[in-house]
Amino acid sequence: MKNLLIKTHELWLETLMAGFMSRTDSRQKLYDFSNIIFRHFTWIERGMINSGESYDYDRDSIPIKVENLNSILININTRMSELDLQLVACPDKSLAQRISSDIKYMQKVISGMKDEPVTSFDTSRKLDGISLTPEATDALTLFLFEESYKEYELILIYNYLQAHSDDAFINRIYQIMIDESNFHLRSFGQMMSEMGILGVPRVIHRSLYQVESVEQFLRDGIDEEIAAKEMCKELSDAVVKDSKELAHFFDFINFQEDYHITLMREALEHYEKAKLDG
């Protein structure tokens, strides 16, 4: 089951990366499929928790540098076939049947997708219709690399915490944070692809999600969100002369961070109250 979890993790991430590369209506289909695969990932994880099997979020490297979309679609289809064969290791036969059925449908759709050139790795560092100064381009590049990794990290951290919690109040907050990080990751990933600097986030060390103190994690997380707000504000200020549209986007992200901080404070208060009542 551990290998099944790893391969599903890799498939989710590669399918998401393929979505970033596409400039046609295939993008939304690939995003939809990545969502389905991520649900598979969480269901497999839940089964492992229920059976007491240890696991982590380690994975192998995922090569994604291609010149045309069809190349990565072939890789995804191959991964799906291999994953389908590994479902024999899944003790939950209903789950295995569901995943297998999803895989077969997704493979048919992916096989019918039209090929298109991929410019996600040309390092042009340009956005369509926007002319940025070298300083603004450097600031945006740094932001996208740092924040795309952070959002991937937060998706997995909150997913891990949610998987190990039976607290409905806390899990509602965790799910909001997962959904928000997914939106941010997709937004940043699309921009990285358009700028020709797309990359797979590095593997997350298990110490980041297998936390000893959730309360301390939340305190640190609040500080990180405040720092992220500052980065968004600085980036908005850096690009506003070149693109008001881009500046407004980062103001939009900045204001979303305010709500994230509120949610994390609510979660922290909930944990501290439970400890006192405990």
Coordinates of C-alpha atoms in Angstrom, one line a residue:
M1 CA 0.0 0.0 0.0
K2 CA 2.9 2.4 0.7
N3 CA 4.1 2.0 -2.9
L4 CA 0.6 2.5 -4.1
L5 CA 0.4 5.8 -2.2
I6 CA 3.7 7.0 -3.6
K7 CA 2.8 6.2 -7.2
T8 CA -0.6 8.0 -6.8
H9 CA 1.2 11.0 -5.3
E10 CA 3.5 11.1 -8.3
L11 CA 0.6 10.7 -10.8
W12 CA -1.3 13.5 -9.2
L13 CA 1.6 15.9 -9.4
E14 CA 2.6 15.0 -12.9
T15 CA -1.0 15.4 -14.1
L16 CA -1.2 18.8 -12.4
M17 CA 2.1 19.8 -14.1
A18 CA 0.7 18.8 -17.5
G19 CA -2.3 21.0 -16.8
F20 CA 0.1 23.9 -16.3
M21 CA 1.7 23.2 -19.7
S22 CA -1.5 23.1 -21.7
R23 CA -2.8 26.3 -23.4
T24 CA -6.0 24.7 -24.7
D25 CA -9.2 23.2 -23.2
S26 CA -7.1 20.2 -22.2
R27 CA -5.9 22.2 -19.2
Q28 CA -9.2 22.1 -17.4
K29 CA -9.6 18.4 -18.1
L30 CA -6.1 17.7 -16.7
Y31 CA -6.9 19.8 -13.6
D32 CA -10.2 17.8 -13.1
F33 CA -8.2 14.6 -13.4
S34 CA -5.6 15.8 -11.0
N35 CA -8.4 16.5 -8.5
I36 CA -9.7 13.0 -8.9
I37 CA -6.2 11.5 -8.4
F38 CA -5.7 13.5 -5.3
R39 CA -8.9 12.1 -3.9
H40 CA -7.6 8.6 -4.6
F41 CA -4.4 9.6 -2.7
T42 CA -6.4 10.6 0.3
W43 CA -8.6 7.5 0.2
I44 CA -5.5 5.2 0.0
E45 CA -4.0 7.2 2.9
R46 CA -7.1 6.8 5.0
G47 CA -7.0 3.0 4.4
M48 CA -3.4 2.9 5.6
I49 CA -4.2 4.9 8.7
N50 CA -7.2 2.6 9.5
S51 CA -4.9 -0.5 9.2
G52 CA -2.1 1.0 11.2
E53 CA 0.4 1.0 8.4
S54 CA 3.1 3.6 8.6
Y55 CA 3.7 5.9 5.7
D56 CA 5.2 9.3 4.6
Y57 CA 5.0 11.6 1.6
D58 CA 8.4 10.7 0.1
R59 CA 8.4 10.2 -3.6
D60 CA 10.7 9.8 -6.6
S61 CA 11.7 12.7 -8.9
I62 CA 9.3 13.5 -11.6
P63 CA 10.8 14.5 -15.0
I64 CA 8.5 16.8 -16.8
K65 CA 10.7 18.7 -19.3
V66 CA 9.1 18.1 -22.7
E67 CA 8.7 20.0 -25.9
N68 CA 5.2 18.9 -26.7
L69 CA 2.2 17.9 -24.5
N70 CA 1.8 14.5 -26.0
S71 CA 5.2 13.4 -24.5
I72 CA 4.0 14.0 -20.9
L73 CA 0.5 12.6 -21.7
I74 CA 2.1 9.3 -22.8
N75 CA 4.1 9.2 -19.5
I76 CA 0.9 9.9 -17.5
N77 CA -0.9 7.1 -19.4
T78 CA 1.9 4.7 -18.6
R79 CA 1.9 5.7 -14.9
M80 CA -1.9 5.0 -14.9
S81 CA -1.4 1.6 -16.4
E82 CA 1.3 0.7 -13.8
L83 CA -0.9 2.0 -11.0
D84 CA -3.9 0.0 -12.2
L85 CA -1.8 -3.2 -12.0
Q86 CA -0.7 -2.3 -8.4
L87 CA -4.2 -2.0 -7.2
V88 CA -4.1 -5.8 -6.5
A89 CA -2.3 -4.7 -3.3
C90 CA -5.2 -2.7 -2.1
P91 CA -7.2 -4.7 0.5
D92 CA -10.3 -2.5 0.0
K93 CA -11.7 -4.0 -3.2
S94 CA -14.4 -1.5 -3.6
L95 CA -11.8 1.3 -3.5
A96 CA -9.6 -0.6 -5.9
Q97 CA -12.5 -1.0 -8.3
R98 CA -13.3 2.7 -8.1
I99 CA -9.8 3.8 -8.8
S100 CA -9.4 1.3 -11.7
S101 CA -12.6 2.5 -13.3
D102 CA -11.5 6.2 -13.0
I103 CA -8.1 5.3 -14.5
K104 CA -9.6 3.6 -17.5
Y105 CA -11.9 6.6 -18.2
M106 CA -9.1 9.1 -17.8
Q107 CA -6.8 7.1 -20.0
K108 CA -9.4 7.2 -22.8
V109 CA -9.8 11.0 -22.5
I110 CA -6.1 11.7 -22.3
S111 CA -5.4 9.5 -25.3
G112 CA -7.8 11.6 -27.3
M113 CA -6.2 15.0 -26.4
K114 CA -4.6 17.0 -29.2
D115 CA -0.9 17.5 -29.1
E116 CA 0.4 21.1 -28.6
P117 CA 3.8 22.7 -28.3
V118 CA 5.1 23.3 -24.7
T119 CA 7.0 26.5 -23.9
S120 CA 7.0 25.9 -20.1
F121 CA 10.8 25.5 -20.0
D122 CA 12.1 28.2 -22.5
T123 CA 13.1 30.5 -19.6
S124 CA 11.7 33.5 -21.5
R125 CA 10.5 35.0 -18.2
K126 CA 7.7 36.9 -20.0
L127 CA 4.0 37.1 -19.5
D128 CA 1.7 37.5 -22.4
G129 CA 0.8 41.1 -22.9
I130 CA 2.8 42.4 -19.9
S131 CA 6.2 44.1 -20.1
L132 CA 8.0 44.1 -16.8
T133 CA 11.2 45.7 -15.8
P134 CA 14.2 43.4 -15.1
E135 CA 13.8 44.2 -11.4
A136 CA 10.1 43.3 -11.4
T137 CA 10.8 40.2 -13.4
D138 CA 13.4 39.1 -10.9
A139 CA 11.1 39.7 -8.0
L140 CA 8.2 37.8 -9.7
T141 CA 10.5 34.9 -10.5
L142 CA 11.7 34.5 -6.9
F143 CA 8.2 34.9 -5.6
L144 CA 6.8 32.2 -7.9
F145 CA 9.5 29.6 -7.0
E146 CA 9.2 30.2 -3.3
E147 CA 5.4 30.4 -3.1
S148 CA 4.6 27.5 -5.5
Y149 CA 6.7 25.2 -3.2
K150 CA 5.0 26.7 -0.1
E151 CA 1.6 26.0 -1.5
Y152 CA 2.5 22.4 -2.4
E153 CA 3.9 22.0 1.1
L154 CA 0.8 23.4 2.7
I155 CA -1.5 21.1 0.7
L156 CA 0.3 18.1 2.0
I157 CA 0.7 19.3 5.6
Y158 CA -2.9 20.2 6.0
N159 CA -3.9 17.0 4.3
Y160 CA -1.8 15.0 6.7
L161 CA -3.2 16.8 9.7
Q162 CA -6.7 16.4 8.5
A163 CA -6.2 12.7 7.9
H164 CA -5.1 12.2 11.5
S165 CA -7.9 14.3 13.0
D166 CA -11.5 13.4 13.9
D167 CA -12.3 17.0 14.9
A168 CA -15.0 18.3 12.6
F169 CA -14.3 22.0 13.5
I170 CA -10.6 21.7 12.8
N171 CA -11.0 19.6 9.7
R172 CA -13.3 22.2 8.2
I173 CA -10.5 24.7 8.5
Y174 CA -7.9 22.3 7.2
Q175 CA -10.1 21.6 4.1
I176 CA -10.5 25.4 3.4
M177 CA -6.7 25.8 3.6
I178 CA -6.1 22.8 1.3
D179 CA -8.6 24.3 -1.3
E180 CA -7.0 27.7 -1.0
S181 CA -3.5 26.4 -1.4
N182 CA -4.7 24.4 -4.5
F183 CA -6.0 27.6 -6.1
H184 CA -2.8 29.5 -5.3
L185 CA -0.6 26.6 -6.6
R186 CA -2.5 26.5 -9.9
S187 CA -2.4 30.3 -10.3
F188 CA 1.4 30.4 -9.6
G189 CA 2.0 27.2 -11.7
Q190 CA 0.3 28.7 -14.7
M191 CA 2.3 31.9 -14.4
M192 CA 5.6 29.8 -14.1
S193 CA 4.6 27.8 -17.2
E194 CA 3.8 31.0 -19.2
M195 CA 7.2 32.5 -18.1
G196 CA 9.0 29.3 -19.1
I197 CA 10.3 28.5 -15.6
L198 CA 8.0 25.6 -14.6
G199 CA 9.5 23.2 -12.1
V200 CA 8.3 20.3 -9.9
P201 CA 8.3 21.3 -6.2
R202 CA 10.9 19.5 -4.2
V203 CA 10.1 16.6 -1.9
I204 CA 8.8 17.7 1.5
H205 CA 10.7 16.5 4.6
R206 CA 8.5 14.4 6.8
S207 CA 9.3 16.6 9.9
L208 CA 7.2 19.3 8.3
Y209 CA 4.0 17.4 8.4
Q210 CA 4.6 14.8 11.1
V211 CA 4.5 17.7 13.6
E212 CA 5.1 17.2 17.3
S213 CA 2.9 20.2 18.3
V214 CA 0.0 21.3 16.1
E215 CA -0.3 24.4 18.2
Q216 CA 3.3 25.4 17.4
F217 CA 2.8 24.6 13.8
L218 CA -0.2 27.0 13.7
R219 CA 1.8 29.7 15.5
D220 CA 4.6 29.3 13.0
G221 CA 2.1 29.2 10.1
I222 CA 0.5 32.5 11.2
D223 CA 4.0 34.1 11.1
E224 CA 4.6 32.6 7.6
E225 CA 1.2 33.9 6.3
I226 CA 2.1 37.4 7.6
A227 CA 5.5 37.1 5.8
A228 CA 3.6 36.0 2.6
K229 CA 1.4 39.0 2.8
E230 CA 4.5 41.2 2.9
M231 CA 5.9 39.4 -0.2
C232 CA 2.6 40.0 -2.0
K233 CA 2.5 43.6 -1.1
E234 CA 6.1 44.2 -2.2
L235 CA 5.5 42.3 -5.4
S236 CA 2.3 44.4 -6.1
D237 CA 4.3 47.6 -5.5
A238 CA 7.1 46.3 -7.8
V239 CA 4.8 45.6 -10.8
V240 CA 2.1 48.2 -10.5
K241 CA 3.9 50.6 -12.8
D242 CA 4.2 47.9 -15.5
S243 CA 0.9 46.1 -15.0
K244 CA -2.0 47.2 -12.8
E245 CA -3.8 43.9 -13.7
L246 CA -0.9 41.9 -12.2
A247 CA -0.7 44.2 -9.2
H248 CA -4.4 43.7 -8.5
F249 CA -3.9 40.0 -8.7
F250 CA -1.2 40.0 -6.0
D251 CA -3.4 42.4 -3.9
F252 CA -6.1 39.8 -4.3
I253 CA -3.8 37.0 -3.0
N254 CA -2.7 39.3 -0.2
F255 CA -6.2 39.8 1.1
Q256 CA -6.8 36.1 1.0
E257 CA -3.9 35.6 3.3
D258 CA -5.8 37.8 5.9
Y259 CA -8.6 35.2 6.0
H260 CA -6.0 32.4 6.3
I261 CA -4.5 34.1 9.3
T262 CA -8.0 34.4 10.9
L263 CA -8.7 30.7 10.3
M264 CA -5.4 29.6 11.7
R265 CA -6.0 31.7 14.8
E266 CA -9.4 30.1 15.2
A267 CA -7.8 26.7 15.0
L268 CA -5.1 27.6 17.5
E269 CA -7.8 28.9 20.0
H270 CA -9.8 25.7 19.5
Y271 CA -6.7 23.5 20.3
E272 CA -5.8 25.6 23.3
K273 CA -9.3 25.6 24.6
A274 CA -9.5 21.8 24.2
K275 CA -6.3 21.4 26.1
L276 CA -7.6 23.5 29.0
D277 CA -10.9 21.6 29.0
G278 CA -9.0 18.4 28.7

